[in-house]
CSV table of C-alpha atoms in Angstrom, one decimal:
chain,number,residue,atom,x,y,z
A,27,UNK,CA,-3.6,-6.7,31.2
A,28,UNK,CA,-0.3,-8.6,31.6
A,29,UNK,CA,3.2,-7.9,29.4
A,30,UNK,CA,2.1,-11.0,26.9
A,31,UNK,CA,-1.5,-10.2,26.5
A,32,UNK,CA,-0.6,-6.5,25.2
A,33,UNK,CA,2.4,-8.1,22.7
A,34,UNK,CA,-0.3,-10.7,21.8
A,35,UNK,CA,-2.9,-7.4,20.7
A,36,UNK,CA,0.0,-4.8,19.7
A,37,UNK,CA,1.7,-8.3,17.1
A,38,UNK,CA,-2.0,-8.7,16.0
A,39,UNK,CA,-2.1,-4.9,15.0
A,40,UNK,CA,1.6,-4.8,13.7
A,41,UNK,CA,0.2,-7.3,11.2
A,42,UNK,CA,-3.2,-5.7,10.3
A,43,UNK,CA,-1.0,-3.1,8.0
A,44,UNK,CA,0.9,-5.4,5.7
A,45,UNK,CA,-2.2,-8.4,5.7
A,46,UNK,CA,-4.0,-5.1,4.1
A,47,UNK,CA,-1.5,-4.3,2.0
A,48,UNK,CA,-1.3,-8.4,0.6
A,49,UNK,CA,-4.8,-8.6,0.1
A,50,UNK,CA,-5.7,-5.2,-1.8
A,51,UNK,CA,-2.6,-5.8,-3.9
A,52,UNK,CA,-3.8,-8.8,-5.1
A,53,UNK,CA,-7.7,-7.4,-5.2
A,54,UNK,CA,-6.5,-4.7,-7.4
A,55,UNK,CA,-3.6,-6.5,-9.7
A,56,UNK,CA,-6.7,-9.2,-10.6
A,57,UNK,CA,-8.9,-6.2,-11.1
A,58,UNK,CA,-9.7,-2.6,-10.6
A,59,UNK,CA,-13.0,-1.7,-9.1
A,60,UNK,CA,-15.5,-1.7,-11.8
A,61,UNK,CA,-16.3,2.6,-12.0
A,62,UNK,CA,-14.2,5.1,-11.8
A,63,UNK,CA,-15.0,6.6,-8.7
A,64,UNK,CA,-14.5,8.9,-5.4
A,65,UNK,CA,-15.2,6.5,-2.5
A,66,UNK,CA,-13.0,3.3,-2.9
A,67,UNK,CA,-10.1,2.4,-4.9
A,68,UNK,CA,-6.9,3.8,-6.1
A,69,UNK,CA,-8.3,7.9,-6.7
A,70,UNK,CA,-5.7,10.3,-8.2
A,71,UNK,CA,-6.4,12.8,-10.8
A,72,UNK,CA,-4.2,11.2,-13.1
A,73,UNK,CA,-5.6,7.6,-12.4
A,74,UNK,CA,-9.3,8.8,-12.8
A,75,UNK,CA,-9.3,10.1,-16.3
A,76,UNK,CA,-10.9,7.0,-18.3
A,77,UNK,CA,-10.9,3.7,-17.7
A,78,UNK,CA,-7.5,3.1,-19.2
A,79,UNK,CA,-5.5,5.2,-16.7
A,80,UNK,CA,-7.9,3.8,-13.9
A,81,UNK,CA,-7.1,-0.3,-14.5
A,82,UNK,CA,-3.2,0.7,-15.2
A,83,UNK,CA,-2.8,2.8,-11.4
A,84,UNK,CA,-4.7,-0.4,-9.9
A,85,UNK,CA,-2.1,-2.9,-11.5
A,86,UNK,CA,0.7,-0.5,-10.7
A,87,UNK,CA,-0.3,-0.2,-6.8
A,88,UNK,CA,-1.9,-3.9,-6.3
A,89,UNK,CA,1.8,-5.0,-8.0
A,90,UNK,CA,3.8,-2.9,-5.8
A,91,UNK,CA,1.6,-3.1,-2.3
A,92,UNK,CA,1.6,-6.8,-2.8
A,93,UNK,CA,5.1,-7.2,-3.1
A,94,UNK,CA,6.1,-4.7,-0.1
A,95,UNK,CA,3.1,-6.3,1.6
A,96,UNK,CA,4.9,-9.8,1.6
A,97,UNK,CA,8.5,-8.8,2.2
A,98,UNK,CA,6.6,-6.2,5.5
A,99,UNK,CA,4.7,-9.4,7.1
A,100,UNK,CA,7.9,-11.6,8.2
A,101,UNK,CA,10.0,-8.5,8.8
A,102,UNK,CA,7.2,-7.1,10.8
A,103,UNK,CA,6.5,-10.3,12.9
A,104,UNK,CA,10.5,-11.2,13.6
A,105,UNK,CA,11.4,-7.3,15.0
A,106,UNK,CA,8.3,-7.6,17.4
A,107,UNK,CA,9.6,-10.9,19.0
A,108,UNK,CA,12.4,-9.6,20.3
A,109,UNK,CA,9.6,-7.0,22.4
A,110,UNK,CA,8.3,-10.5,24.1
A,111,UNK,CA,8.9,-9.7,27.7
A,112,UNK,CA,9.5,-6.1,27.8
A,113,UNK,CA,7.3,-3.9,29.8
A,114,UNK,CA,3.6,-2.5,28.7
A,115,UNK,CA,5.3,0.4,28.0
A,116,UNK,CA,7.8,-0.3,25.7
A,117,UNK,CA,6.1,-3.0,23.7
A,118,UNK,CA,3.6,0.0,22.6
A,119,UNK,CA,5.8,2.4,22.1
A,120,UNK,CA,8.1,0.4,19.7
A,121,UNK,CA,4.9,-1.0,18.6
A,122,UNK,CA,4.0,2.4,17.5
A,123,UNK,CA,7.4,2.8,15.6
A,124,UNK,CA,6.9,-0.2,13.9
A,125,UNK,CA,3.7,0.9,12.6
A,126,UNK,CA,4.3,4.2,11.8
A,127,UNK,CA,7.1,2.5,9.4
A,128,UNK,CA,4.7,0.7,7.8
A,129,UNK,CA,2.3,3.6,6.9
A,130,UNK,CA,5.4,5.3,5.3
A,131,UNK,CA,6.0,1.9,3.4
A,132,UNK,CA,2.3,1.8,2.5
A,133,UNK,CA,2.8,5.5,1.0
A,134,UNK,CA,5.5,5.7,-1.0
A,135,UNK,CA,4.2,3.5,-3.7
A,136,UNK,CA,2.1,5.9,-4.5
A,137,UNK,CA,5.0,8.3,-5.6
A,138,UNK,CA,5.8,5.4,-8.0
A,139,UNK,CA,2.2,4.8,-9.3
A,140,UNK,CA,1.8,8.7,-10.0
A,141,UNK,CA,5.2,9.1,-12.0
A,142,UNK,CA,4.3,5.6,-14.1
A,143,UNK,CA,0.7,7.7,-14.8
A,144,UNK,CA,2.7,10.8,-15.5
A,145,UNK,CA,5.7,8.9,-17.9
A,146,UNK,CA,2.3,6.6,-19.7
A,147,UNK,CA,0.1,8.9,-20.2
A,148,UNK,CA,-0.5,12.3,-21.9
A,149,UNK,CA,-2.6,15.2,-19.0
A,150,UNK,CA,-5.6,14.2,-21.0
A,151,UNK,CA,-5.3,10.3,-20.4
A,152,UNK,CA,-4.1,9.1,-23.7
A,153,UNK,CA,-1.4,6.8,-23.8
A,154,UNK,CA,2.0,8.4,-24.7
A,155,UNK,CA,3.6,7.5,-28.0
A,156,UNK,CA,6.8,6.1,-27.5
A,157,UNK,CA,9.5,6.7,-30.1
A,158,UNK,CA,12.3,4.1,-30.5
């Protein structure tokens, strides 16, 4: 495989990460999956006690990965043009770094969702009452 074939297939994959982010954000701020359960969706203790907690975390994390998603595409495709014309080698491995910055990105909102859970809502799932 030539230098431009592998940045053609390493661009394409730099993109798969924030594309995912973009459209689950927007899957999950329109909705949450319909049950509360252990195979697909945004699964935390907190975010699984009742359907309450469940639709909040989804809104939370389709709000935030949406938002990181959009600002990660653009950024992601301009730093891997400047890789155009490089060797095999160094296209993957700072293909690599670019994607491992992404997961981190992809990550951290869930810090975020977890202390929104934690400052709404009670350890049993009721919602906190706020004094003023």
């Amino acid at each position: 495989m030539d230098s431009i074939g592998f940045w053609i297939f390493m661009f394409i994959c730099a993109m798969l990460i924030p594309a995912t982010m973009i459209i689950f954000g927007v899957k999950f701020l329109r909705n949450a999956p319909k049950n509360i359960n252990y195979t697909y969706g945004y699964r935390s203790s907190r975010s699984m006690k009742n359907r309450d907690t469940w639709e909040f975390a989804h809104k939370q994390i389709g709000s935030l990965w949406k938002g990181l998603g959009i600002a990660l595409l653009p950024c992601s495709a301009v730093v891997m043009l400047f890789f155009i014309g490089m060797d095999i080698e160094s296209i993957g491995l700072n293909s690599v770094y670019i994607i491992f910055i992404q997961l981190i990105i992809m990550v951290f909102p869930i810090f975020i969702v977890e202390k929104r859970l934690k400052r709404t809502f009670d350890e049993y799932g009721h919602r906190k009452a706020y004094r003023e």
